[in-house]
mmCIF file of C-alpha atoms in Angstrom:
data_model
loop_
_atom_site.group_PDB
_atom_site.id
_atom_site.type_symbol
_atom_site.label_atom_id
_atom_site.label_comp_id
_atom_site.label_asym_id
_atom_site.label_seq_id
_atom_site.Cartn_x
_atom_site.Cartn_y
_atom_site.Cartn_z
ATOM 1 C CA LYS A 82 0.000 0.000 0.000
ATOM 2 C CA GLN A 83 1.038 3.559 -0.526
ATOM 3 C CA TRP A 84 1.976 5.867 2.337
ATOM 4 C CA TYR A 85 -1.321 7.749 2.048
ATOM 5 C CA GLN A 86 -3.327 4.527 2.458
ATOM 6 C CA ARG A 87 -1.950 3.716 5.909
ATOM 7 C CA ARG A 88 -4.542 3.827 8.643
ATOM 8 C CA VAL A 89 -5.784 2.477 11.939
ATOM 9 C CA ALA A 90 -9.241 0.963 11.744
ATOM 10 C CA ILE A 91 -11.358 0.560 14.842
ATOM 11 C CA THR A 92 -13.999 -2.117 14.512
ATOM 12 C CA ALA A 93 -16.116 -3.611 17.294
ATOM 13 C CA GLY A 94 -13.908 -2.127 20.018
ATOM 14 C CA GLU A 95 -10.746 -3.761 18.669
ATOM 15 C CA VAL A 96 -7.792 -1.807 17.344
ATOM 16 C CA VAL A 97 -6.563 -3.230 14.054
ATOM 17 C CA MET A 98 -3.111 -2.114 12.968
ATOM 18 C CA ASP A 99 -2.777 -1.777 9.217
ATOM 19 C CA ASP A 100 0.594 -0.892 7.707
ATOM 20 C CA LEU A 101 1.619 1.618 10.372
ATOM 21 C CA ARG A 102 5.243 0.494 10.279
ATOM 22 C CA GLU A 103 7.741 -0.724 7.762
ATOM 23 C CA PRO A 104 7.494 -4.369 6.681
ATOM 24 C CA CYS A 105 9.541 -6.745 8.745
ATOM 25 C CA PRO A 106 12.933 -7.020 7.079
ATOM 26 C CA TYR A 107 13.220 -3.226 6.914
ATOM 27 C CA ARG A 108 11.693 -2.693 10.356
ATOM 28 C CA ILE A 109 14.768 -4.148 12.033
ATOM 29 C CA THR A 110 17.169 -1.573 10.601
ATOM 30 C CA ASP A 111 14.593 1.186 11.009
ATOM 31 C CA ASP A 112 14.106 0.435 14.712
ATOM 32 C CA CYS A 113 17.826 -0.009 15.309
ATOM 33 C CA GLY A 114 18.680 3.317 13.679
ATOM 34 C CA GLY A 115 15.863 5.148 15.416
ATOM 35 C CA ALA A 116 16.856 3.758 18.810
ATOM 36 C CA PHE A 117 20.537 4.618 18.200
ATOM 37 C CA THR A 118 19.615 8.186 17.267
ATOM 38 C CA MET A 119 17.322 8.570 20.248
ATOM 39 C CA GLY A 120 20.029 7.232 22.572
ATOM 40 C CA CYS A 121 22.672 9.551 21.125
ATOM 41 C CA LEU A 122 20.473 12.631 21.399
ATOM 42 C CA GLY A 123 19.248 11.813 24.898
ATOM 43 C CA GLY A 124 22.760 10.871 25.973
ATOM 44 C CA ALA A 125 24.103 14.139 24.567
ATOM 45 C CA VAL A 126 21.595 16.208 26.536
ATOM 46 C CA PHE A 127 22.104 14.428 29.860
ATOM 47 C CA SER A 128 25.874 14.099 29.579
ATOM 48 C CA ALA A 129 26.155 17.766 28.576
ATOM 49 C CA ILE A 130 24.306 18.791 31.721
ATOM 50 C CA LYS A 131 26.354 16.449 33.891
ATOM 51 C CA GLY A 132 29.652 17.455 32.257
ATOM 52 C CA PHE A 133 28.839 21.142 32.719
ATOM 53 C CA ARG A 134 27.923 20.687 36.390
ATOM 54 C CA LEU A 135 30.923 18.518 37.316
ATOM 55 C CA ALA A 136 33.579 20.621 35.548
ATOM 56 C CA PRO A 137 35.788 23.032 37.503
ATOM 57 C CA PRO A 138 34.578 26.644 37.827
ATOM 58 C CA GLY A 139 35.017 28.929 34.848
ATOM 59 C CA ILE A 140 33.033 29.062 31.646
ATOM 60 C CA LYS A 141 35.839 27.744 29.435
ATOM 61 C CA SER A 142 36.538 24.726 31.612
ATOM 62 C CA ARG A 143 32.801 24.019 31.995
ATOM 63 C CA LEU A 144 32.257 24.112 28.219
ATOM 64 C CA THR A 145 35.294 21.869 27.726
ATOM 65 C CA GLY A 146 34.001 19.441 30.349
ATOM 66 C CA MET A 147 30.588 19.489 28.715
ATOM 67 C CA THR A 148 31.869 18.706 25.217
ATOM 68 C CA THR A 149 34.254 16.034 26.483
ATOM 69 C CA SER A 150 31.457 14.349 28.391
ATOM 70 C CA VAL A 151 29.176 14.410 25.351
ATOM 71 C CA LYS A 152 31.879 12.976 23.061
ATOM 72 C CA VAL A 153 32.633 10.146 25.475
ATOM 73 C CA LYS A 154 29.209 9.151 26.801
ATOM 74 C CA ALA A 155 26.616 9.902 24.104
ATOM 75 C CA PRO A 156 27.828 7.288 21.571
ATOM 76 C CA VAL A 157 27.929 4.637 24.294
ATOM 77 C CA LEU A 158 24.325 5.285 25.293
ATOM 78 C CA GLY A 159 23.343 5.419 21.613
ATOM 79 C CA GLY A 160 24.964 2.021 21.066
ATOM 80 C CA ASN A 161 23.113 0.571 24.050
ATOM 81 C CA PHE A 162 19.796 1.900 22.756
ATOM 82 C CA GLY A 163 20.608 0.656 19.244
ATOM 83 C CA THR A 164 21.345 -2.821 20.576
ATOM 84 C CA TRP A 165 18.039 -2.854 22.424
ATOM 85 C CA GLY A 166 16.175 -1.644 19.313
ATOM 86 C CA LEU A 167 17.847 -4.249 17.108
ATOM 87 C CA THR A 168 17.074 -7.093 19.493
ATOM 88 C CA PHE A 169 13.500 -5.947 20.044
ATOM 89 C CA ALA A 170 12.772 -5.598 16.315
ATOM 90 C CA ALA A 171 14.338 -8.985 15.553
ATOM 91 C CA CYS A 172 12.210 -10.652 18.259
ATOM 92 C CA ASP A 173 9.100 -8.798 17.069
ATOM 93 C CA CYS A 174 9.614 -9.851 13.442
ATOM 94 C CA THR A 175 10.317 -13.424 14.508
ATOM 95 C CA LEU A 176 7.050 -13.527 16.459
ATOM 96 C CA ILE A 177 5.140 -12.041 13.524
ATOM 97 C CA TYR A 178 6.555 -14.780 11.293
ATOM 98 C CA LEU A 179 5.871 -17.592 13.776
ATOM 99 C CA ARG A 180 2.350 -16.509 14.753
ATOM 100 C CA ASN A 181 1.423 -15.189 11.295
ATOM 101 C CA LYS A 182 -0.337 -12.351 13.080
ATOM 102 C CA GLU A 183 0.640 -8.789 13.941
ATOM 103 C CA ASP A 184 -0.872 -7.599 17.195
ATOM 104 C CA HIS A 185 0.073 -6.088 20.535
ATOM 105 C CA TRP A 186 0.992 -9.433 22.057
ATOM 106 C CA ASN A 187 3.966 -9.656 19.718
ATOM 107 C CA SER A 188 5.389 -6.394 21.069
ATOM 108 C CA ILE A 189 4.818 -7.390 24.682
ATOM 109 C CA THR A 190 6.442 -10.792 24.182
ATOM 110 C CA ALA A 191 9.289 -9.247 22.187
ATOM 111 C CA GLY A 192 9.915 -6.774 25.028
ATOM 112 C CA ALA A 193 10.127 -9.631 27.515
ATOM 113 C CA ALA A 194 12.401 -11.639 25.214
ATOM 114 C CA THR A 195 14.628 -8.623 24.631
ATOM 115 C CA GLY A 196 14.988 -7.948 28.340
ATOM 116 C CA GLY A 197 15.874 -11.580 28.967
ATOM 117 C CA LEU A 198 18.275 -11.906 26.039
ATOM 118 C CA LEU A 199 20.221 -8.746 26.816
ATOM 119 C CA SER A 200 20.795 -9.724 30.439
ATOM 120 C CA ILE A 201 21.371 -13.470 30.006
ATOM 121 C CA ARG A 202 25.097 -13.073 30.696
ATOM 122 C CA SER A 203 24.311 -11.937 34.247
ATOM 123 C CA GLY A 204 22.674 -15.264 35.058
ATOM 124 C CA PRO A 205 19.235 -16.837 34.897
ATOM 125 C CA GLN A 206 17.760 -14.866 37.795
ATOM 126 C CA ALA A 207 18.775 -11.535 36.246
ATOM 127 C CA ALA A 208 17.480 -12.687 32.849
ATOM 128 C CA VAL A 209 14.071 -13.632 34.252
ATOM 129 C CA THR A 210 13.842 -10.370 36.212
ATOM 130 C CA SER A 211 14.765 -8.312 33.141
ATOM 131 C CA ALA A 212 12.330 -10.287 31.007
ATOM 132 C CA ILE A 213 9.501 -9.537 33.442
ATOM 133 C CA ILE A 214 10.429 -5.861 33.548
ATOM 134 C CA GLY A 215 10.650 -5.692 29.740
ATOM 135 C CA GLY A 216 7.279 -7.388 29.321
ATOM 136 C CA VAL A 217 5.586 -5.138 31.884
ATOM 137 C CA LEU A 218 7.059 -1.971 30.342
ATOM 138 C CA LEU A 219 5.949 -2.957 26.845
ATOM 139 C CA ALA A 220 2.513 -3.943 28.168
ATOM 140 C CA MET A 221 2.155 -0.469 29.702
ATOM 141 C CA ILE A 222 3.294 1.189 26.473
ATOM 142 C CA GLU A 223 0.884 -0.894 24.376
ATOM 143 C CA GLY A 224 -1.961 -0.251 26.829
ATOM 144 C CA ILE A 225 -1.412 3.491 26.647
ATOM 145 C CA SER A 226 -1.245 3.244 22.846
ATOM 146 C CA ILE A 227 -4.583 1.412 22.718
ATOM 147 C CA ALA A 228 -6.189 3.909 25.104
ATOM 148 C CA LEU A 229 -4.963 6.920 23.115
ATOM 149 C CA THR A 230 -6.158 5.373 19.861
ATOM 150 C CA ARG A 231 -9.619 4.781 21.302
ATOM 151 C CA ILE A 232 -9.794 8.292 22.746
ATOM 152 C CA GLY A 233 -8.685 9.720 19.401
ATOM 153 C CA ALA A 234 -11.316 7.685 17.587
ATOM 154 C CA GLU A 235 -14.114 9.091 19.755
ATOM 155 C CA GLN A 236 -13.929 12.446 18.006
ATOM 156 C CA PHE A 237 -14.661 10.853 14.625
ATOM 157 C CA LYS A 238 -17.831 9.022 15.672
ATOM 158 C CA PRO A 239 -20.967 10.385 13.997
ATOM 159 C CA VAL A 240 -23.141 12.565 16.209
ATOM 160 C CA MET A 241 -26.902 12.820 15.862
ATOM 161 C CA PRO A 242 -27.756 16.417 14.940
ATOM 162 C CA THR A 243 -30.173 18.256 17.191
ATOM 163 C CA LEU A 244 -33.064 19.998 15.542
ATOM 164 C CA PRO A 245 -34.338 23.305 16.862
ATOM 165 C CA ASP A 246 -37.747 23.277 18.549
ATOM 166 C CA ALA A 247 -40.615 24.362 16.267
ATOM 167 C CA ALA A 248 -42.659 25.778 19.177
#
């Protein structure tokens, strides 16, 4: 479908996702790049603030500390976010292929799998804990997404016009 044909249809109280995202092979690189960019930008903002605050007094030394902190820490956080995005998208696409269905359960399960996979080196207890946290976070995100979609759809429901009284 073309970009102008993408939509979200609401039928019988159920949200049906229809071509809102890239198809699966391209979704993996799209999510990885988007997560890397988001991590770099967020890391730049927070490390700039921290570098400015922790630098010695004086505007020149504070600006130097800020730029050094951004150069060192922002790419690391971007890489961590990119890794998470890559793993999440790969799990999501795998679930779409296995279940032959694209719904919110795929994202929730992919979030749990991503949390578990990325912390498996810390041991089984840490992997299970991270998987639970990842699943709960994605369930909250998907729940909010469903709620916002339903609230947004309320404004497009037809309203019965009121006629003025003839008396």
